[in-house]
Short mmCIF file of C-alpha atoms in Angstrom, two decimals:
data_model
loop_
_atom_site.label_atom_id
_atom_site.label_comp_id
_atom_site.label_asym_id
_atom_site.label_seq_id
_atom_site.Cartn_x
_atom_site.Cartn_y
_atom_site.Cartn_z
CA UNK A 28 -34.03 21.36 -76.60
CA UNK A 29 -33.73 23.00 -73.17
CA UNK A 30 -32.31 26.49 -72.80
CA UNK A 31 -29.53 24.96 -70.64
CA UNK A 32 -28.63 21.47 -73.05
CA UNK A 33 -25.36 20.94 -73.98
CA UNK A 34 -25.05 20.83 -78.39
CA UNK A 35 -24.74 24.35 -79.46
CA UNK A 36 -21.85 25.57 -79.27
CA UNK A 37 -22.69 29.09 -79.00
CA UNK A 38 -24.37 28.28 -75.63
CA UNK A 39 -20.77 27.65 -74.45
CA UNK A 40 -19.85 30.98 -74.78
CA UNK A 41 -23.20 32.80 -73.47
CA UNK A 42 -23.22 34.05 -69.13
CA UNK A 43 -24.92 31.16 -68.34
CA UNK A 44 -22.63 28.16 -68.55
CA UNK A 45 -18.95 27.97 -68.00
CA UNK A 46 -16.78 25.97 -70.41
CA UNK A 47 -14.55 22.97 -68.98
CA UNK A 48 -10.84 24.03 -68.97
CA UNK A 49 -8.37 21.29 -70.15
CA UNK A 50 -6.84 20.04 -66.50
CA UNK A 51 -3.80 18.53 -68.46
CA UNK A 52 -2.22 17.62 -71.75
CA UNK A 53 -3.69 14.55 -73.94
CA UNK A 54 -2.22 11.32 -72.96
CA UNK A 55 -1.07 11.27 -76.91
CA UNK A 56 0.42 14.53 -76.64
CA UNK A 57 2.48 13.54 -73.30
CA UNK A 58 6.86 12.80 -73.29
CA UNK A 59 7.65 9.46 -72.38
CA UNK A 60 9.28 10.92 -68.94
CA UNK A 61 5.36 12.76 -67.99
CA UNK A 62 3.89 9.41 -68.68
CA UNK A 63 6.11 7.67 -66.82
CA UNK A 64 5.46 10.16 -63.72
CA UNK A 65 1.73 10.01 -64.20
CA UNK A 66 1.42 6.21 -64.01
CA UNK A 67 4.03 6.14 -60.98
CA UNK A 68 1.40 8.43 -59.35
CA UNK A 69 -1.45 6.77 -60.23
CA UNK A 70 -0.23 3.55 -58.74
CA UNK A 71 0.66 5.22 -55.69
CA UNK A 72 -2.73 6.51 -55.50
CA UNK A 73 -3.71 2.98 -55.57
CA UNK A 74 -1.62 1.95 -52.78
CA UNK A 75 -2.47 4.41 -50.41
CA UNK A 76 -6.11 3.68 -51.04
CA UNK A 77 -5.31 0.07 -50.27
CA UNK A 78 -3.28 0.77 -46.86
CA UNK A 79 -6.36 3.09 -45.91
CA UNK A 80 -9.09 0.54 -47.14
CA UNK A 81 -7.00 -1.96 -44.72
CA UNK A 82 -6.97 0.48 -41.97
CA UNK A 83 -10.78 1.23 -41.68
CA UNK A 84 -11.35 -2.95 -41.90
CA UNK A 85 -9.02 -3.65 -39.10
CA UNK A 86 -10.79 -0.92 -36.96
CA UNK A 87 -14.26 -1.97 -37.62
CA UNK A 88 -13.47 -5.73 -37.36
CA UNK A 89 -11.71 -4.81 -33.43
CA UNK A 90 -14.59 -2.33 -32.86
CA UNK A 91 -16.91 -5.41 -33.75
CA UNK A 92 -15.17 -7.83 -31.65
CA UNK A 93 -14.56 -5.18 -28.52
CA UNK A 94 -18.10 -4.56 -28.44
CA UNK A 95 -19.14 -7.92 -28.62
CA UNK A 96 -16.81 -8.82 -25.81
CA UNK A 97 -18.36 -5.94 -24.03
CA UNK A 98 -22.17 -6.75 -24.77
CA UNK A 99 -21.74 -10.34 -23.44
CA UNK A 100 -19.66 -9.73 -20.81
CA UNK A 101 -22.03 -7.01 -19.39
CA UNK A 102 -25.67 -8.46 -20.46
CA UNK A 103 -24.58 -12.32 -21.59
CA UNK A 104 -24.86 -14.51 -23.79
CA UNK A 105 -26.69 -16.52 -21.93
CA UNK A 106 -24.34 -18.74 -21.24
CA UNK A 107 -22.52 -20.64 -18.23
CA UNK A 108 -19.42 -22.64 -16.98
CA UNK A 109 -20.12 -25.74 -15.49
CA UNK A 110 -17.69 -27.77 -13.82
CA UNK A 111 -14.89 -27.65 -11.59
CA UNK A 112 -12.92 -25.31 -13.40
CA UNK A 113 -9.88 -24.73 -14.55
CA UNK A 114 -7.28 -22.97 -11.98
CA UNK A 115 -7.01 -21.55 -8.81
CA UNK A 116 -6.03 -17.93 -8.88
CA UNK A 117 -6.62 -14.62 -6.83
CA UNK A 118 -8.89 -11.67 -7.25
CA UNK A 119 -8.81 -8.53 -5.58
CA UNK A 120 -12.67 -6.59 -4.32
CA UNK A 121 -11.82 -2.99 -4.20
CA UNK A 122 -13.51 -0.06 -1.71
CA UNK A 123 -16.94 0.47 -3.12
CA UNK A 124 -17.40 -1.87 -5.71
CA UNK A 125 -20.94 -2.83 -6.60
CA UNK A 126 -21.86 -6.39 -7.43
CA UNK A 127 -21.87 -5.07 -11.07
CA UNK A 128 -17.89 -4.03 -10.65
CA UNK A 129 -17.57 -7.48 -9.02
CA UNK A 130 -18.81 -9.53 -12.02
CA UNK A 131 -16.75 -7.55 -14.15
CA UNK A 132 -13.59 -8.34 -12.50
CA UNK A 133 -14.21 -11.92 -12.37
CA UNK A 134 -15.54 -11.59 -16.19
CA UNK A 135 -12.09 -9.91 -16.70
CA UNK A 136 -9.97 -13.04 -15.26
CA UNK A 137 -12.01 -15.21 -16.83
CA UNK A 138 -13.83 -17.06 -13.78
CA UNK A 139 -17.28 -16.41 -15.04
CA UNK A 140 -19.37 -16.43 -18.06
CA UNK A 141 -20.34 -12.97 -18.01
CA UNK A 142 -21.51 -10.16 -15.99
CA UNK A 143 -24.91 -10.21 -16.45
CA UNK A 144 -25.40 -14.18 -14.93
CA UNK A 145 -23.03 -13.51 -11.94
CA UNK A 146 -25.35 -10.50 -10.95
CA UNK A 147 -28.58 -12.50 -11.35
CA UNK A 148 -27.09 -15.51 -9.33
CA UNK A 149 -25.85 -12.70 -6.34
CA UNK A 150 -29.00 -11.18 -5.91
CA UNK A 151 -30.69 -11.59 -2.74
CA UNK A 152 -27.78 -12.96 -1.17
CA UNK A 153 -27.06 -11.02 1.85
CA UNK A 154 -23.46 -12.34 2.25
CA UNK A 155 -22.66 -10.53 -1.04
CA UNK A 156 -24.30 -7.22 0.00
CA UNK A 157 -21.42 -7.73 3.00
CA UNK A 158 -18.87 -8.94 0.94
CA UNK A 159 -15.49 -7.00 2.49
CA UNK A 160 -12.83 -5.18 0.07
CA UNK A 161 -9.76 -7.72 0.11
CA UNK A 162 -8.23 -10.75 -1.89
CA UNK A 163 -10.24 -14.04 -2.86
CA UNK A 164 -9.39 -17.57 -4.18
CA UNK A 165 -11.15 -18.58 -6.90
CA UNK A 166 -11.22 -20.64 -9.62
CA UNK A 167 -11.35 -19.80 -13.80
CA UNK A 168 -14.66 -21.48 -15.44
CA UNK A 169 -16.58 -21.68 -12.91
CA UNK A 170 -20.69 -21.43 -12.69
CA UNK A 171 -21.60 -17.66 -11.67
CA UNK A 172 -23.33 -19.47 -8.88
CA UNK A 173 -20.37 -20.83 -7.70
CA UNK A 174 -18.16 -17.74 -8.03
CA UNK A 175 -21.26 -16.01 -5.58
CA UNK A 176 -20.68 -19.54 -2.89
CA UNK A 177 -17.04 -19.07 -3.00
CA UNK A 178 -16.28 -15.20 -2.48
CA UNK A 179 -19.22 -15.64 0.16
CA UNK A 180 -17.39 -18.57 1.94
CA UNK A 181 -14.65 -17.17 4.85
CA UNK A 182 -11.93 -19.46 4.01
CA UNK A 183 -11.42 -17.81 0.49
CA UNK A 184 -10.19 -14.86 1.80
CA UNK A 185 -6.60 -14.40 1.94
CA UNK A 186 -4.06 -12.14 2.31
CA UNK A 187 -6.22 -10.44 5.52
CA UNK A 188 -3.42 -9.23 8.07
CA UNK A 189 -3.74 -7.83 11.25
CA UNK A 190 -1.01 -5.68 13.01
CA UNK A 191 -1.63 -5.53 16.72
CA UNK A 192 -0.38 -1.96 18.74
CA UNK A 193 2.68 -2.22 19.75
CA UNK A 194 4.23 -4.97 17.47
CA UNK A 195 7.94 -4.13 15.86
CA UNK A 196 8.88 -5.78 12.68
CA UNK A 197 10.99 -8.69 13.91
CA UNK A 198 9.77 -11.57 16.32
CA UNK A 199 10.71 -10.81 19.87
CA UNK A 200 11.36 -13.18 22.52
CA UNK A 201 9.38 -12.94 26.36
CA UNK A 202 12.27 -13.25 28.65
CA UNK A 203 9.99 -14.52 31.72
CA UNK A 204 7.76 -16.69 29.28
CA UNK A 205 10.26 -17.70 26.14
CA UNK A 206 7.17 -17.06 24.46
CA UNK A 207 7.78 -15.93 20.80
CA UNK A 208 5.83 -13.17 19.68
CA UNK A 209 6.00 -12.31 15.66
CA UNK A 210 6.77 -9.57 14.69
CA UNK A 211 5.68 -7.42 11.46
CA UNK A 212 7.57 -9.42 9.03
CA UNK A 213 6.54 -12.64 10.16
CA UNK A 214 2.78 -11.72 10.45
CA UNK A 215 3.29 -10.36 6.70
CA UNK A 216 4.91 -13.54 5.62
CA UNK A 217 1.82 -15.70 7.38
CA UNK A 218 -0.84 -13.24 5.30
CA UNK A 219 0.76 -13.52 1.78
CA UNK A 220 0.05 -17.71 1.72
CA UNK A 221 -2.06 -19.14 -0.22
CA UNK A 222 -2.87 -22.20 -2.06
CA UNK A 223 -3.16 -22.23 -5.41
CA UNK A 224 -3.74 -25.64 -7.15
CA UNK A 225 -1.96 -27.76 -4.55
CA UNK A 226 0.98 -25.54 -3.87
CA UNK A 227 1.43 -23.55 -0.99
CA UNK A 228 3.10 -20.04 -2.08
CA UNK A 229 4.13 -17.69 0.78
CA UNK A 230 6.38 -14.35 0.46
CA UNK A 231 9.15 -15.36 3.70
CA UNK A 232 9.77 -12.80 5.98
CA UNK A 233 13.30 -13.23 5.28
CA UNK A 234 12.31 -11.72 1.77
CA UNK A 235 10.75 -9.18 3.66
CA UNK A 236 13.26 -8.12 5.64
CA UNK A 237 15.65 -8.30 2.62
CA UNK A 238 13.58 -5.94 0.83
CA UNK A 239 13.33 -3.38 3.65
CA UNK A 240 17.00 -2.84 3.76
CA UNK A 241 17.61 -3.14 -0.20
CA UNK A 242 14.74 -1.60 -2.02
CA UNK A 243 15.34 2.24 -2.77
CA UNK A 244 12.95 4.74 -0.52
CA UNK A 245 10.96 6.09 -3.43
CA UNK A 246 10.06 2.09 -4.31
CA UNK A 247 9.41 1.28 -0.48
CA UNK A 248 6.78 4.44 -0.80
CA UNK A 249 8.29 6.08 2.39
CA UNK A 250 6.00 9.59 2.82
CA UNK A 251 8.82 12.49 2.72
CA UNK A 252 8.50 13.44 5.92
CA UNK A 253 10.26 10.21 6.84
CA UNK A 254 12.62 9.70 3.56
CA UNK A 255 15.69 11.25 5.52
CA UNK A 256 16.04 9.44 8.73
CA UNK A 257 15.10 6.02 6.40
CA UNK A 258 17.97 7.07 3.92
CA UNK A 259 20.29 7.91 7.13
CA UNK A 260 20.47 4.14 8.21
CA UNK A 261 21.78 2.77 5.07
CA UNK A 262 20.45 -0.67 4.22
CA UNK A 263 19.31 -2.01 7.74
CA UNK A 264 16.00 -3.22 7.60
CA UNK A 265 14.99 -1.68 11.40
CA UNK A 266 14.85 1.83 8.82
CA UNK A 267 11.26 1.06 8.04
CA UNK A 268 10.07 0.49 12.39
CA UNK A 269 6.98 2.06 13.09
CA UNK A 270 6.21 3.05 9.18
CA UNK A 271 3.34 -0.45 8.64
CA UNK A 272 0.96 1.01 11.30
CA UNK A 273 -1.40 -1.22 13.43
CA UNK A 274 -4.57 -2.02 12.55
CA UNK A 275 -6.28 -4.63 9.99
CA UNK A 276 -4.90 -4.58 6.03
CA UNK A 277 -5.23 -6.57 2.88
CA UNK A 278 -2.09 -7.95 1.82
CA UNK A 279 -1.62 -9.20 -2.28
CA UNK A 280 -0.50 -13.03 -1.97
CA UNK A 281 0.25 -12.13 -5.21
CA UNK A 282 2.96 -9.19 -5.00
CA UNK A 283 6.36 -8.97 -4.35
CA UNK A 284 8.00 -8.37 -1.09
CA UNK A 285 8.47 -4.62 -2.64
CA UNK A 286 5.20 -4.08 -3.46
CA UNK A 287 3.49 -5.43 -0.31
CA UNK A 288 5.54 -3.64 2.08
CA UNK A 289 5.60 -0.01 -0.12
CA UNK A 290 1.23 -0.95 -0.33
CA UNK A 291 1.41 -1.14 3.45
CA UNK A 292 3.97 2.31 3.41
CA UNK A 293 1.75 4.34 1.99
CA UNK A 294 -1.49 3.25 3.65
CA UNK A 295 -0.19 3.96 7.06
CA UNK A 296 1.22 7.31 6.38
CA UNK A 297 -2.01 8.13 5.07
CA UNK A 298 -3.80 6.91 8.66
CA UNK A 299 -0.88 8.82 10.69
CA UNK A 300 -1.51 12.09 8.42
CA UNK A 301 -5.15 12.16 8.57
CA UNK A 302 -4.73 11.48 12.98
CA UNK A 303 -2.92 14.83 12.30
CA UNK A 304 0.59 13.57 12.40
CA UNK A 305 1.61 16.70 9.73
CA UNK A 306 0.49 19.25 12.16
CA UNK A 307 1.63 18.01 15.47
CA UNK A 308 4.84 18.49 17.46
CA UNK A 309 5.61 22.45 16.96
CA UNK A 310 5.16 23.00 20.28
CA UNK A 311 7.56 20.41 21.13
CA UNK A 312 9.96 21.46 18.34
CA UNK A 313 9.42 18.48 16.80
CA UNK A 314 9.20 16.79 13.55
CA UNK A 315 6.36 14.52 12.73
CA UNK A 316 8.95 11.55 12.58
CA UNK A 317 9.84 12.09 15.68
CA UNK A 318 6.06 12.51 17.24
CA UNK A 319 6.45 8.60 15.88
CA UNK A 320 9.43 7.76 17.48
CA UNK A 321 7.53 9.83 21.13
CA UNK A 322 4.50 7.55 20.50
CA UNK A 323 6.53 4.48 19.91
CA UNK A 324 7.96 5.12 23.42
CA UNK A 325 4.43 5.97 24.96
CA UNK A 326 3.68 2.61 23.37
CA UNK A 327 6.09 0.00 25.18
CA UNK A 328 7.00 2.24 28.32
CA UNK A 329 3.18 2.35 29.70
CA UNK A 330 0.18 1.76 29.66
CA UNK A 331 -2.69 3.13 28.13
CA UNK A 332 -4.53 5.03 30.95
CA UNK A 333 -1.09 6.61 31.43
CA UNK A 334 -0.15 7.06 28.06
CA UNK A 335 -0.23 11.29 27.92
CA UNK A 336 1.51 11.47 31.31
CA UNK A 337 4.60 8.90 29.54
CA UNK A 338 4.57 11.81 27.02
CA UNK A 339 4.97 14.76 29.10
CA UNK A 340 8.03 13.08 30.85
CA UNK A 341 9.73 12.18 27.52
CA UNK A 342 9.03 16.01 26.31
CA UNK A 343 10.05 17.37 29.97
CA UNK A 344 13.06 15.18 29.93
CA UNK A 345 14.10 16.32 26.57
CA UNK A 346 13.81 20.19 27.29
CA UNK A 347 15.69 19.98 30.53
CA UNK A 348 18.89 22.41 30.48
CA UNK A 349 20.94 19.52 30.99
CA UNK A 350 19.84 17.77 28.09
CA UNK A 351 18.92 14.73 30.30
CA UNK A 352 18.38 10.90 28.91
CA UNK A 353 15.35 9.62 28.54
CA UNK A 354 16.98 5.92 30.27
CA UNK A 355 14.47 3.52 29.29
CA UNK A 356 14.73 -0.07 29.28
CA UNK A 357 12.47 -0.76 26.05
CA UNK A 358 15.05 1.27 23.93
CA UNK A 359 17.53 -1.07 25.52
CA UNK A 360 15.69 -4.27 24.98
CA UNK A 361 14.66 -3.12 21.16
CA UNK A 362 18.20 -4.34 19.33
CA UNK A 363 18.23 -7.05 21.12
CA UNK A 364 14.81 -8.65 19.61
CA UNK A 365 13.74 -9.23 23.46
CA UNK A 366 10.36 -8.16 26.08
CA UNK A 367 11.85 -7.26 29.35
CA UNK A 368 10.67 -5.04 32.05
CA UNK A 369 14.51 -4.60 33.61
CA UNK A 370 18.04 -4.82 31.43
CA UNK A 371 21.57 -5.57 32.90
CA UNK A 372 24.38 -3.14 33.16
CA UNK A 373 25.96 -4.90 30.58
CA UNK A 374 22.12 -4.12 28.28
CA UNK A 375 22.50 -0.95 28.94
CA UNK A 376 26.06 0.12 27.95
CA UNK A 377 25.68 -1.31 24.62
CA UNK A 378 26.15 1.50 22.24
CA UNK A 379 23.38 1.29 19.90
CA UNK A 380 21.73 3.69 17.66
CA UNK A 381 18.80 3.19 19.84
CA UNK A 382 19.72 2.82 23.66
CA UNK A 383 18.80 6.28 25.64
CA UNK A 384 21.14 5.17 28.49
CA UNK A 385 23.87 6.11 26.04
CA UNK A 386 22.55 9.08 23.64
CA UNK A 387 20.91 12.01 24.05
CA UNK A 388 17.53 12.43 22.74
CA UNK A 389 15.17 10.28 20.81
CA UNK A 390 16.23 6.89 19.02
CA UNK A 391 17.14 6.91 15.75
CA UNK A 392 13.96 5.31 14.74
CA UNK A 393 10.23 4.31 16.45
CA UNK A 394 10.80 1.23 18.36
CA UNK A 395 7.23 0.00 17.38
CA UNK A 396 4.28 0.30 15.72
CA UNK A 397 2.58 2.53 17.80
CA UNK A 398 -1.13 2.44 17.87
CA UNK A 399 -3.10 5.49 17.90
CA UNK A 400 -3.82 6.30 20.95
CA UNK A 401 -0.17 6.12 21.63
CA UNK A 402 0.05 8.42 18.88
CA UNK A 403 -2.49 10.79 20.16
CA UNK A 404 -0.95 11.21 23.52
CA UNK A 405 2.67 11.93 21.57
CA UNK A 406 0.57 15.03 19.88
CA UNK A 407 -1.07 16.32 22.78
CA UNK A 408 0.69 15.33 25.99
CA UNK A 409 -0.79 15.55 29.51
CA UNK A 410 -0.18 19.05 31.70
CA UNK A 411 2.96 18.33 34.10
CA UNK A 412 6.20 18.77 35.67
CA UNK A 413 7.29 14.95 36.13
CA UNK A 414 10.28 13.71 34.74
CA UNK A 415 10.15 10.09 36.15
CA UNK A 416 8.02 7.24 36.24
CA UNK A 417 7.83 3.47 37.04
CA UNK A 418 5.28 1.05 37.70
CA UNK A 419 5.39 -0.39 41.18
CA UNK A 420 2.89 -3.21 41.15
CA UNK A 421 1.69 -5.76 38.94
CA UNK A 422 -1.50 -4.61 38.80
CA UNK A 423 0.01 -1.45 36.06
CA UNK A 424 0.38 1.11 38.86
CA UNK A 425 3.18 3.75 37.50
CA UNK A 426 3.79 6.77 40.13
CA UNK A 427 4.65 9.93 38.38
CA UNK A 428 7.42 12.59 39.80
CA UNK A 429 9.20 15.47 39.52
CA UNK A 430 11.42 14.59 43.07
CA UNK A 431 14.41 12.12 42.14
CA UNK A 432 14.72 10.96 46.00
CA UNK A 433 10.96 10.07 45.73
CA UNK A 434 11.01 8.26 42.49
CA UNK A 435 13.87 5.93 43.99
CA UNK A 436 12.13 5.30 46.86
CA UNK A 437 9.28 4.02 43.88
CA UNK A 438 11.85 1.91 42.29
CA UNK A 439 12.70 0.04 45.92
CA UNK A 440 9.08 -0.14 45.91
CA UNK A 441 8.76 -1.85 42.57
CA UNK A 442 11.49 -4.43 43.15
CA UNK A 443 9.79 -5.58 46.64
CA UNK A 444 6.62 -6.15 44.63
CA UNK A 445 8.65 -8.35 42.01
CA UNK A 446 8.14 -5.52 39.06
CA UNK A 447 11.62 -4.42 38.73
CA UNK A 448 14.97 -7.02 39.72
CA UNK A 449 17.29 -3.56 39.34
CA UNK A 450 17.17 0.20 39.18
CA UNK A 451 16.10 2.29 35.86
#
């Protein structure tokens, strides 16, 4: 027998081995009550064994299926839809997103097989190496080959809208023409429709305009350095002028008229801040809302060649002693939805929050979207002492002066050459 065997019971006893200590009282020896407790634990024991046993299977079996989704999403299964599919729907291409990312989403929403087939069927297409960020029709089920043909083909993008400079947000009449041109809203409305399994779906401008006057500030996304004026005129829509910037955007067919307008919010403050919105007008004393409302001016009074002169008169004109009205006709004509180079004396006594025949200072609010070389001029303004202007042919020519006698002798000037039909 080995030095260290269990049988004598001496060995118990010697430095070398320990003897087992009792760890409780013989079942025999226990009161009803302790055996009672003991089996009550022991069968709680057993249930919490059984919740964790369920735990751990639950986790592997979603670990199992998560990775398998995963594994043949990214590298296939090497299958394919074939087909016409099964329903139209939209998908949105972000900034930067690799063919990869591209299969992924359309993986996600369920138009293709997996990732791996879509990225074999793209390659060496150059249209996808060009493929813009934006919204696409497609369709779910379709062959990865067909997913490449259709976010390739120009018609499937939707939801592209273009602002041009100088546009306000509600359609304006030409008084010489009649022509009709949209405004902000309507161009909005004309972006969000698309097609989807045989019914047209369009966000109305009237939704639009609903929204811009209902929705709270913080929803609409209006940058802070705007929130007061916009919270100052209550619930009319004309709060939000000259906040959607020109320029091209991508507009969710999708969203609601909240969440397209607040989308289009906070991408144009971003474009105004980075021109260096934030940091202009100290010189002027001005606020960076109402550089906006200067450029807004700049855009509809003149024209571009003469755009930083326009500023310097609005700026002169505002710092005179007198506190002298700016008088122009486009804050006149903005209320009224209307293009017109003259108003009538009637136009121009009409006390609205915008007409600088009858208030001091700026407008309450831009009276366009200015573009940004309108915007530009506002922050740095031409060098000069003139505080009038008008245009005196119809080829665009504006003559510039500090002299009132001479600057009416430019209106008389401008009405003989069929510009003007009465005086500023």
């Amino acid at each position: 027998m080995r030095p260290d065997a269990p049988g004598d019971d001496d060995e118990w006893g010697s430095s070398t081995r320990i003897k087992p200590e009792s760890v409780g009282r013989p079942r025999r020896g226990m009161s009803r009550a302790e055996r009672v407790r003991a089996e009550r634990n022991r069968k709680r024991r057993r249930r919490r064994s059984m919740v964790a046993l369920t735990v751990f299977i639950v986790v592997v079996v979603s670990a199992v299926f998560l990775g398998s989704r995963l594994w043949h999403g990214i590298f296939g299964s090497g299958n394919d839809y074939s087909g016409d599919g099964g329903s139209d729907l939209v998908v949105e291409v972000h900034n930067g997103d690799s063919t990869t990312a591209i299969g992924q989403t359309l993986f996600d929403h369920g138009v293709v097989a997996n990732v791996k087939t879509f990225v074999l069927a793209a390659e060496g297409n150059k249209a996808m190496t060009e493929i813009q960020p934006g919204f696409y029709k497609l369709r779910t089920e379709i062959s990865a080959a067909n997913a490449v043909s259709r976010l390739t083909e120009k018609n499937n993008r939707v939801g592209r809208l273009v602002i041009p400079e100088g546009r306000q947000l509600d359609d304006t009449t030409d008084v010489k023409t009649n022509k009709i041109n949209q405004g902000i809203f309507s161009l909005i409305s004309a972006a969000s429709c698309v097609d989807l399994d045989g019914k047209r779906k369009c966000v109305s401008a009237d939704e639009l305009k609903k929204a811009a006057g209902a929705a709270d500030v913080s929803a609409l996304l209006v940058p802070s350095w705007a929130a007061g004026p916009v919270k100052a005129l209550g619930a009319d829509h004309r709060r939000l002028e000259g906040l959607i910037a020109p320029g091209t955007w991508n507009v969710d067919p999708a969203g609601t008229p909240t969440s397209i307008l607040s989308g289009l919010i906070s991408a144009s403050s971003r474009q105004y801040e980075q021109g260096g919105l934030l940091d202009a007008g100290a010189a002027a004393n001005l606020n960076p809302y109402q550089i906006l409302i200067v450029a807004s001016l700049v855009q509809r009074e003149s024209n571009p060649q003469d755009f930083a002169k326009v500023a310097r008169v609005i700026y002169n004109r505002l710092a005179t002693p007198d506190h002298r009205r700016l008088q122009f006709d486009s804050t006149v004509n903005y209320p009224l939805d209307r293009q017109e180079v003259a108003t009538t004396d009637a136009d121009r006594e009409q006390p609205t929050p915008w007409n600088t025949y009858v208030r001091e200072g700026l407008p309450v609010t831009p009276i366009c979207s200015p573009g940004q070389p309108a915007v530009v001029a506002a922050q740095d303004p031409a060098p000069g002492d003139w505080l009038y202007f008008v245009t005196i042919d119809l080829q665009g020519t504006t003559v510039f002066t500090r002299d009132y006698q001479q600057h009416l002798a430019s209106i008389e000037l401008a009405k003989r050459n069929g510009v003007l039909d009465s005086a500023r």
